[in-house]
Amino acid sequence: MQHTPGITGLGYYLPERVLTNAELERMVDTTDEWIVARTGIRERRIAPPEEAFSDLGLRAANRALHDAGVDPSELDMIIVATDTPDMIFPNTASLIQRGLGAWRAACFDLLAACSGFIYGLSVASQYVRSGTHEKILVVGGSLLSRITDWQDRNTCVLFGDGAGAAVVGRVEAGFGLLSVILGADGRGATHLSLPAGGSRLPASHETVEQGMHYLHMNGREVFKFAVRVFEEAAEEAIVQAGISKEDIDLFVPHQANIRIIEAAAKRYALPKEKVMVNLDRYGNISAATIPVALQEAREAGRVTKGDHILMAAFGAGLTYAAAVLRWAL
Ligand code: ACO
């Protein structure tokens, strides 16, 4: 028998420390005007030095479990979508399992960068749909501040730290995840990468001297890819869900650049009140942007049962993903 998968609880955690554009003006050759005009970002959150991604993810996970009314002992699986794991191995999901005491849960990490939350949601949904697993925790997010070169104005103004989490379980038929589109274009792999520290270029004095342990990005190429896939993947997700653009109640896009979001909103003729934007406060927090924005929309009373929610993301890979949810809570 097939079951209907959907989100049954959400939570997020953002570090307290706020880093403003004014502070960045004192660190690199940039201005608040440039950052706001080119990206829409005004401030971002930065985790304290003693914390790793699992610390943020664990707090988000506890909040999502509380929201879902699920005890950690009920979890069948934990999937963590992050590009900044605590270590290359063990996986961060196992570290979060340890923190939760979710001893029954199978654990693995999934790397699809900023598209990771929708990828994770998709994987979890397949297990729930098939009936082999009932309650799955998906944690998405990043500590991008740890892999950012704070002397590189091209990248350091864009990113922040944060975590979001969702419990994926069974929902009423006709609700939940109506469609998912996943994709990638590996020809763009070098446009966004962390070159050293893996098996290609193990960490060495040379890699550190050359700054290869920092995120490297060709912003213009990523921008072009993002605008294209936001439109194409979202369109496909809407068609696959069997709805039309007019049925979308809320668009929750990956929060990377306000110009990318506005281009997609224009294409779908979505008025401002149907588009969730919080990148002005958090910047790009990778796979956390969508769960954080979705939960903030709920907290603001912008989501009610039956709403059609369109989500879309892009990230390193280059990967992309889009999905339509019919809100079940
Ligand atoms: N302050 C002032 N000037 C700057 C800054 C800055 N912070 N950063 C770049 N500039 C300069 C550049 O040096 C360039 O100067 P030049 O013309 O003299 O060379 C000029 O501004 C314009 O640079 P562009 O790259 O053309 O600026 P653009 O309008 O494309 O904006 C940006 C750059 C914001 C990076 C944009 O391309 C973008 O948002 N790209 C997508 C990035 C993204 O979403 N990445 C996702 C990563 S997610 C993940 O998977 C981790």
Short mmCIF file of C-alpha atoms and ligand atoms in Angstrom, two decimals:
data_model
loop_
_atom_site.label_atom_id
_atom_site.label_comp_id
_atom_site.label_asym_id
_atom_site.label_seq_id
_atom_site.Cartn_x
_atom_site.Cartn_y
_atom_site.Cartn_z
CA MET A 1 0.00 0.00 0.00
CA GLN A 2 1.24 3.49 -0.85
CA HIS A 3 1.19 6.31 1.68
CA THR A 4 1.07 10.07 1.11
CA PRO A 5 4.29 11.79 2.24
CA GLY A 6 4.38 15.34 3.57
CA ILE A 7 5.94 17.64 6.14
CA THR A 8 4.49 17.07 9.61
CA GLY A 9 6.75 19.46 11.54
CA LEU A 10 9.31 22.19 10.93
CA GLY A 11 11.99 23.96 12.97
CA TYR A 12 15.03 26.13 12.51
CA TYR A 13 17.97 27.58 14.36
CA LEU A 14 19.97 30.70 13.56
CA PRO A 15 23.02 31.84 15.52
CA GLU A 16 22.53 35.03 17.54
CA ARG A 17 25.52 36.96 16.22
CA VAL A 18 24.48 39.38 13.47
CA LEU A 19 27.06 40.54 10.93
CA THR A 20 25.85 43.69 9.17
CA ASN A 21 26.85 45.20 5.84
CA ALA A 22 28.32 48.13 7.78
CA GLU A 23 30.76 45.75 9.49
CA LEU A 24 31.68 44.20 6.13
CA GLU A 25 32.46 47.69 4.83
CA ARG A 26 35.25 47.77 7.41
CA MET A 27 36.55 44.31 6.42
CA VAL A 28 36.65 44.45 2.59
CA ASP A 29 36.34 47.02 -0.19
CA THR A 30 32.53 47.07 -0.41
CA THR A 31 29.54 49.22 0.46
CA ASP A 32 26.13 48.63 1.96
CA GLU A 33 24.62 50.17 -1.20
CA TRP A 34 26.42 47.69 -3.49
CA ILE A 35 25.45 44.66 -1.41
CA VAL A 36 21.79 45.68 -1.07
CA ALA A 37 21.44 46.67 -4.73
CA ARG A 38 23.23 43.61 -6.17
CA THR A 39 21.98 40.96 -3.72
CA GLY A 40 19.24 42.29 -1.37
CA ILE A 41 21.22 41.16 1.70
CA ARG A 42 21.51 43.52 4.71
CA GLU A 43 22.82 41.22 7.43
CA ARG A 44 23.61 37.56 8.15
CA ARG A 45 24.12 35.31 11.20
CA ILE A 46 27.50 33.86 12.18
CA ALA A 47 28.01 30.86 14.47
CA PRO A 48 30.52 31.09 17.35
CA PRO A 49 33.91 29.41 16.76
CA GLU A 50 33.26 26.49 19.11
CA GLU A 51 30.16 25.32 17.20
CA ALA A 52 29.95 23.01 14.19
CA PHE A 53 27.04 22.34 11.83
CA SER A 54 25.69 19.46 13.92
CA ASP A 55 25.18 21.88 16.85
CA LEU A 56 22.95 24.09 14.73
CA GLY A 57 21.25 21.13 13.07
CA LEU A 58 20.50 19.48 16.41
CA ARG A 59 18.69 22.56 17.70
CA ALA A 60 16.66 22.85 14.48
CA ALA A 61 15.89 19.11 14.68
CA ASN A 62 14.60 19.34 18.25
CA ARG A 63 12.28 22.16 17.25
CA ALA A 64 10.96 20.26 14.22
CA LEU A 65 10.33 17.14 16.32
CA HIS A 66 8.49 19.22 18.91
CA ASP A 67 6.40 20.83 16.16
CA ALA A 68 5.53 17.38 14.76
CA GLY A 69 4.87 15.88 18.19
CA VAL A 70 7.39 13.14 17.40
CA ASP A 71 9.78 11.62 19.94
CA PRO A 72 13.37 11.00 18.71
CA SER A 73 12.87 7.29 19.49
CA GLU A 74 10.20 7.15 16.75
CA LEU A 75 12.55 8.31 13.97
CA ASP A 76 13.32 5.71 11.30
CA MET A 77 15.90 7.76 9.43
CA ILE A 78 17.90 11.01 9.59
CA ILE A 79 19.08 12.68 6.41
CA VAL A 80 21.38 15.69 6.68
CA ALA A 81 21.83 17.92 3.65
CA THR A 82 24.87 20.09 4.21
CA ASP A 83 27.94 21.33 2.39
CA THR A 84 29.78 21.96 5.67
CA PRO A 85 29.69 18.68 7.61
CA ASP A 86 31.45 18.69 10.98
CA MET A 87 34.03 16.35 9.39
CA ILE A 88 34.26 14.51 6.07
CA PHE A 89 33.26 11.45 8.09
CA PRO A 90 31.47 10.29 10.16
CA ASN A 91 28.35 11.71 8.61
CA THR A 92 26.70 14.62 10.38
CA ALA A 93 23.40 12.71 10.54
CA SER A 94 25.00 10.24 12.97
CA LEU A 95 26.20 13.14 15.14
CA ILE A 96 22.69 14.56 15.23
CA GLN A 97 21.33 11.08 15.98
CA ARG A 98 23.69 10.92 18.97
CA GLY A 99 22.50 14.32 20.18
CA LEU A 100 18.85 13.32 19.86
CA GLY A 101 19.21 9.76 21.14
CA ALA A 102 17.32 8.61 18.03
CA TRP A 103 18.82 5.12 18.20
CA ARG A 104 16.47 3.44 15.71
CA ALA A 105 17.28 5.91 12.93
CA ALA A 106 19.42 5.05 9.91
CA CYS A 107 21.72 7.99 9.17
CA PHE A 108 23.32 9.47 6.11
CA ASP A 109 24.32 12.81 4.61
CA LEU A 110 23.35 14.04 1.21
CA LEU A 111 25.35 16.66 -0.68
CA ALA A 112 23.43 18.77 -3.15
CA ALA A 113 24.53 22.14 -1.69
CA CYS A 114 21.75 24.74 -1.66
CA SER A 115 19.36 22.32 -3.41
CA GLY A 116 19.90 19.85 -0.57
CA PHE A 117 16.70 20.42 1.38
CA ILE A 118 14.45 19.61 -1.58
CA TYR A 119 16.68 16.66 -2.51
CA GLY A 120 16.37 15.41 1.10
CA LEU A 121 12.63 15.92 1.11
CA SER A 122 12.38 13.94 -2.10
CA VAL A 123 14.44 11.00 -0.78
CA ALA A 124 12.54 10.92 2.53
CA SER A 125 9.22 11.03 0.69
CA GLN A 126 10.08 7.95 -1.36
CA TYR A 127 10.66 5.92 1.80
CA VAL A 128 7.46 7.18 3.39
CA ARG A 129 5.46 6.58 0.21
CA SER A 130 6.67 3.00 -0.10
CA GLY A 131 5.79 2.28 3.53
CA THR A 132 9.22 0.96 4.54
CA HIS A 133 9.85 4.01 6.77
CA GLU A 134 7.31 6.13 8.60
CA LYS A 135 9.05 9.09 10.24
CA ILE A 136 12.12 10.70 8.74
CA LEU A 137 14.03 13.78 9.86
CA VAL A 138 15.53 15.95 7.13
CA VAL A 139 18.01 18.58 8.30
CA GLY A 140 19.39 21.17 5.91
CA GLY A 141 21.87 23.96 6.34
CA SER A 142 25.37 25.19 6.54
CA LEU A 143 28.13 26.96 8.39
CA LEU A 144 29.28 28.74 5.28
CA SER A 145 31.17 31.29 7.39
CA ARG A 146 33.77 28.52 8.03
CA ILE A 147 34.62 28.10 4.35
CA THR A 148 34.35 31.75 3.38
CA ASP A 149 37.42 33.81 2.58
CA TRP A 150 36.70 36.95 4.60
CA GLN A 151 39.07 38.92 2.39
CA ASP A 152 37.20 38.08 -0.83
CA ARG A 153 34.47 40.66 -1.41
CA ASN A 154 33.04 38.60 -4.28
CA THR A 155 31.83 35.92 -1.87
CA CYS A 156 32.01 37.04 1.77
CA VAL A 157 29.03 39.38 1.52
CA LEU A 158 26.70 36.60 0.37
CA PHE A 159 26.69 33.86 2.99
CA GLY A 160 25.58 33.14 6.55
CA ASP A 161 25.07 30.26 8.98
CA GLY A 162 21.85 28.47 9.90
CA ALA A 163 19.91 25.21 10.00
CA GLY A 164 16.37 24.12 9.17
CA ALA A 165 14.69 20.78 9.77
CA ALA A 166 11.54 18.97 8.75
CA VAL A 167 9.88 15.79 9.90
CA VAL A 168 8.56 13.91 6.88
CA GLY A 169 5.75 11.47 7.55
CA ARG A 170 2.33 10.32 6.42
CA VAL A 171 -0.31 12.96 5.69
CA GLU A 172 -3.90 12.91 4.42
CA ALA A 173 -4.33 11.79 0.82
CA GLY A 174 -4.38 14.76 -1.59
CA PHE A 175 -1.99 16.77 0.61
CA GLY A 176 1.79 16.72 1.08
CA LEU A 177 4.38 16.53 -1.66
CA LEU A 178 2.56 16.74 -5.01
CA SER A 179 5.66 16.92 -7.24
CA VAL A 180 9.45 17.06 -7.16
CA ILE A 181 11.90 17.91 -9.93
CA LEU A 182 15.57 17.17 -9.29
CA GLY A 183 18.44 17.80 -11.65
CA ALA A 184 22.07 18.73 -12.11
CA ASP A 185 24.51 19.96 -14.72
CA GLY A 186 27.97 18.68 -13.86
CA ARG A 187 29.48 20.78 -16.65
CA GLY A 188 29.17 23.67 -14.19
CA ALA A 189 30.91 21.81 -11.38
CA THR A 190 33.88 24.17 -11.27
CA HIS A 191 31.72 27.31 -11.03
CA LEU A 192 31.13 26.69 -7.33
CA SER A 193 33.46 24.50 -5.30
CA LEU A 194 35.66 24.01 -2.29
CA PRO A 195 38.76 22.75 -4.10
CA ALA A 196 40.91 21.31 -1.29
CA GLY A 197 40.40 18.91 1.59
CA GLY A 198 39.01 16.03 -0.46
CA SER A 199 40.74 13.19 -2.33
CA ARG A 200 41.61 15.39 -5.33
CA LEU A 201 43.63 17.93 -3.33
CA PRO A 202 44.19 16.74 0.25
CA ALA A 203 44.79 19.59 2.67
CA SER A 204 48.44 20.69 2.75
CA HIS A 205 50.41 23.82 3.53
CA GLU A 206 50.27 24.65 -0.19
CA THR A 207 46.49 24.34 -0.47
CA VAL A 208 46.06 26.55 2.58
CA GLU A 209 48.56 29.12 1.28
CA GLN A 210 46.59 29.25 -1.98
CA GLY A 211 43.26 29.63 -0.20
CA MET A 212 41.96 26.37 -1.69
CA HIS A 213 40.17 25.54 1.56
CA TYR A 214 37.75 28.38 0.87
CA LEU A 215 34.65 28.39 -1.29
CA HIS A 216 35.42 29.49 -4.87
CA MET A 217 32.65 30.82 -7.07
CA ASN A 218 32.10 32.21 -10.54
CA GLY A 219 29.13 34.35 -9.50
CA ARG A 220 28.04 35.40 -12.97
CA GLU A 221 27.84 31.81 -14.27
CA VAL A 222 25.94 30.64 -11.17
CA PHE A 223 23.58 33.58 -11.59
CA LYS A 224 22.79 32.69 -15.23
CA PHE A 225 22.24 29.03 -14.34
CA ALA A 226 19.99 29.99 -11.42
CA VAL A 227 17.69 32.22 -13.42
CA ARG A 228 17.26 29.55 -16.09
CA VAL A 229 16.63 26.57 -13.81
CA PHE A 230 14.40 28.51 -11.42
CA GLU A 231 12.06 29.08 -14.33
CA GLU A 232 12.31 25.67 -15.97
CA ALA A 233 12.27 23.45 -12.89
CA ALA A 234 9.50 25.41 -11.20
CA GLU A 235 7.40 25.23 -14.36
CA GLU A 236 7.87 21.46 -14.52
CA ALA A 237 7.02 21.07 -10.82
CA ILE A 238 3.78 23.01 -11.33
CA VAL A 239 2.78 20.90 -14.35
CA GLN A 240 3.68 17.63 -12.60
CA ALA A 241 1.59 18.67 -9.58
CA GLY A 242 -1.42 19.08 -11.87
CA ILE A 243 -1.99 22.71 -10.91
CA SER A 244 -1.55 26.05 -12.68
CA LYS A 245 0.51 29.13 -11.77
CA GLU A 246 -2.61 30.83 -10.46
CA ASP A 247 -3.03 28.08 -7.86
CA ILE A 248 0.26 28.92 -6.13
CA ASP A 249 -0.43 30.47 -2.74
CA LEU A 250 3.18 30.92 -1.67
CA PHE A 251 6.53 30.77 -3.46
CA VAL A 252 9.42 29.83 -1.15
CA PRO A 253 12.58 30.17 -3.22
CA HIS A 254 16.18 29.51 -2.25
CA GLN A 255 17.40 32.81 -0.81
CA ALA A 256 20.60 33.67 -2.67
CA ASN A 257 19.95 36.88 -4.55
CA ILE A 258 16.84 39.09 -4.64
CA ARG A 259 17.30 39.64 -8.39
CA ILE A 260 17.02 35.89 -9.06
CA ILE A 261 13.89 35.68 -6.88
CA GLU A 262 12.28 38.71 -8.54
CA ALA A 263 12.94 37.34 -12.03
CA ALA A 264 11.14 34.10 -11.11
CA ALA A 265 8.26 35.92 -9.40
CA LYS A 266 7.81 38.09 -12.49
CA ARG A 267 7.78 35.06 -14.75
CA TYR A 268 5.00 33.50 -12.65
CA ALA A 269 3.17 36.82 -12.24
CA LEU A 270 3.32 36.33 -8.48
CA PRO A 271 2.56 39.43 -6.38
CA LYS A 272 4.94 40.30 -3.52
CA GLU A 273 2.62 38.88 -0.86
CA LYS A 274 2.93 35.43 -2.47
CA VAL A 275 6.74 35.41 -2.38
CA MET A 276 8.63 34.62 0.83
CA VAL A 277 11.82 36.65 1.18
CA ASN A 278 14.08 36.73 4.23
CA LEU A 279 17.53 36.92 2.64
CA ASP A 280 17.83 40.55 3.77
CA ARG A 281 18.24 39.20 7.34
CA TYR A 282 20.11 35.92 6.83
CA GLY A 283 21.87 35.99 3.44
CA ASN A 284 22.41 32.64 1.73
CA ILE A 285 22.34 29.81 4.30
CA SER A 286 22.49 27.07 1.70
CA ALA A 287 20.12 24.11 2.33
CA ALA A 288 18.56 25.93 5.29
CA THR A 289 17.04 28.77 3.27
CA ILE A 290 13.83 26.93 2.32
CA PRO A 291 12.90 25.31 5.67
CA VAL A 292 13.72 28.54 7.54
CA ALA A 293 11.70 30.67 5.12
CA LEU A 294 8.79 28.21 5.13
CA GLN A 295 8.63 28.10 8.92
CA GLU A 296 8.90 31.89 9.17
CA ALA A 297 6.00 32.13 6.70
CA ARG A 298 3.97 29.81 8.94
CA GLU A 299 4.86 31.86 12.02
CA ALA A 300 3.67 34.97 10.20
CA GLY A 301 0.32 33.29 9.45
CA ARG A 302 1.05 33.12 5.72
CA VAL A 303 0.45 29.34 5.38
CA THR A 304 -2.83 27.54 5.95
CA LYS A 305 -4.02 24.01 5.34
CA GLY A 306 -4.56 23.29 1.65
CA ASP A 307 -2.19 26.02 0.40
CA HIS A 308 -0.08 25.19 -2.64
CA ILE A 309 3.56 26.00 -1.88
CA LEU A 310 6.12 26.16 -4.66
CA MET A 311 9.76 25.70 -3.65
CA ALA A 312 12.80 26.06 -5.92
CA ALA A 313 16.54 25.94 -5.36
CA PHE A 314 19.93 25.78 -7.09
CA GLY A 315 23.44 25.23 -5.82
CA ALA A 316 26.89 23.75 -6.30
CA GLY A 317 27.00 20.79 -8.67
CA LEU A 318 25.47 22.67 -10.30
CA THR A 319 22.30 21.17 -8.89
CA TYR A 320 18.71 22.33 -9.01
CA ALA A 321 15.40 21.25 -7.51
CA ALA A 322 11.79 22.35 -7.36
CA ALA A 323 8.72 20.96 -5.64
CA VAL A 324 5.07 21.67 -4.96
CA LEU A 325 3.63 20.95 -1.53
CA ARG A 326 -0.01 21.05 -0.56
CA TRP A 327 0.21 22.10 3.07
CA ALA A 328 -1.30 19.40 5.28
CA LEU A 329 -1.22 20.92 8.79
N1 ACO B 1 31.34 45.06 -3.25
C1 ACO B 1 31.64 45.89 -4.26
N2 ACO B 1 31.94 45.46 -5.51
C2 ACO B 1 31.91 44.14 -5.72
C3 ACO B 1 31.61 43.21 -4.71
C4 ACO B 1 31.32 43.72 -3.42
N3 ACO B 1 31.01 42.93 -2.40
N4 ACO B 1 31.65 41.98 -5.22
C5 ACO B 1 31.97 42.11 -6.51
N5 ACO B 1 32.14 43.40 -6.81
C6 ACO B 1 32.51 43.98 -8.10
C7 ACO B 1 33.23 43.00 -8.98
O1 ACO B 1 34.60 42.98 -8.66
C8 ACO B 1 32.95 43.58 -10.36
O2 ACO B 1 33.89 44.59 -10.58
P1 ACO B 1 34.61 44.73 -12.02
O3 ACO B 1 33.46 44.94 -12.99
O4 ACO B 1 35.50 45.90 -11.83
O5 ACO B 1 35.30 43.41 -12.21
C9 ACO B 1 31.57 44.23 -10.21
O6 ACO B 1 31.34 44.34 -8.80
C10 ACO B 1 30.45 43.44 -10.86
O7 ACO B 1 30.66 42.08 -10.58
P2 ACO B 1 29.64 41.00 -11.10
O8 ACO B 1 30.19 39.65 -10.74
O9 ACO B 1 29.26 41.25 -12.51
O10 ACO B 1 28.37 41.36 -10.22
P3 ACO B 1 26.96 40.71 -10.30
O11 ACO B 1 25.97 41.72 -10.60
O12 ACO B 1 26.96 39.44 -11.13
O13 ACO B 1 26.75 40.26 -8.79
C11 ACO B 1 26.85 38.31 -7.44
C12 ACO B 1 27.65 39.35 -8.20
C13 ACO B 1 26.06 39.01 -6.37
C14 ACO B 1 27.81 37.32 -6.84
C15 ACO B 1 25.87 37.59 -8.42
O14 ACO B 1 26.57 37.17 -9.56
C16 ACO B 1 25.20 36.40 -7.80
O15 ACO B 1 24.40 36.53 -6.89
N6 ACO B 1 25.48 35.17 -8.31
C17 ACO B 1 24.88 33.99 -7.80
C18 ACO B 1 25.62 33.56 -6.57
C19 ACO B 1 24.91 32.44 -5.88
O16 ACO B 1 23.71 32.46 -5.74
N7 ACO B 1 25.64 31.46 -5.43
C20 ACO B 1 24.99 30.36 -4.82
C21 ACO B 1 25.95 29.78 -3.98
S1 ACO B 1 25.10 28.63 -3.04
C22 ACO B 1 25.99 27.25 -2.67
O17 ACO B 1 25.77 26.23 -3.27
C23 ACO B 1 27.00 27.38 -1.55
#
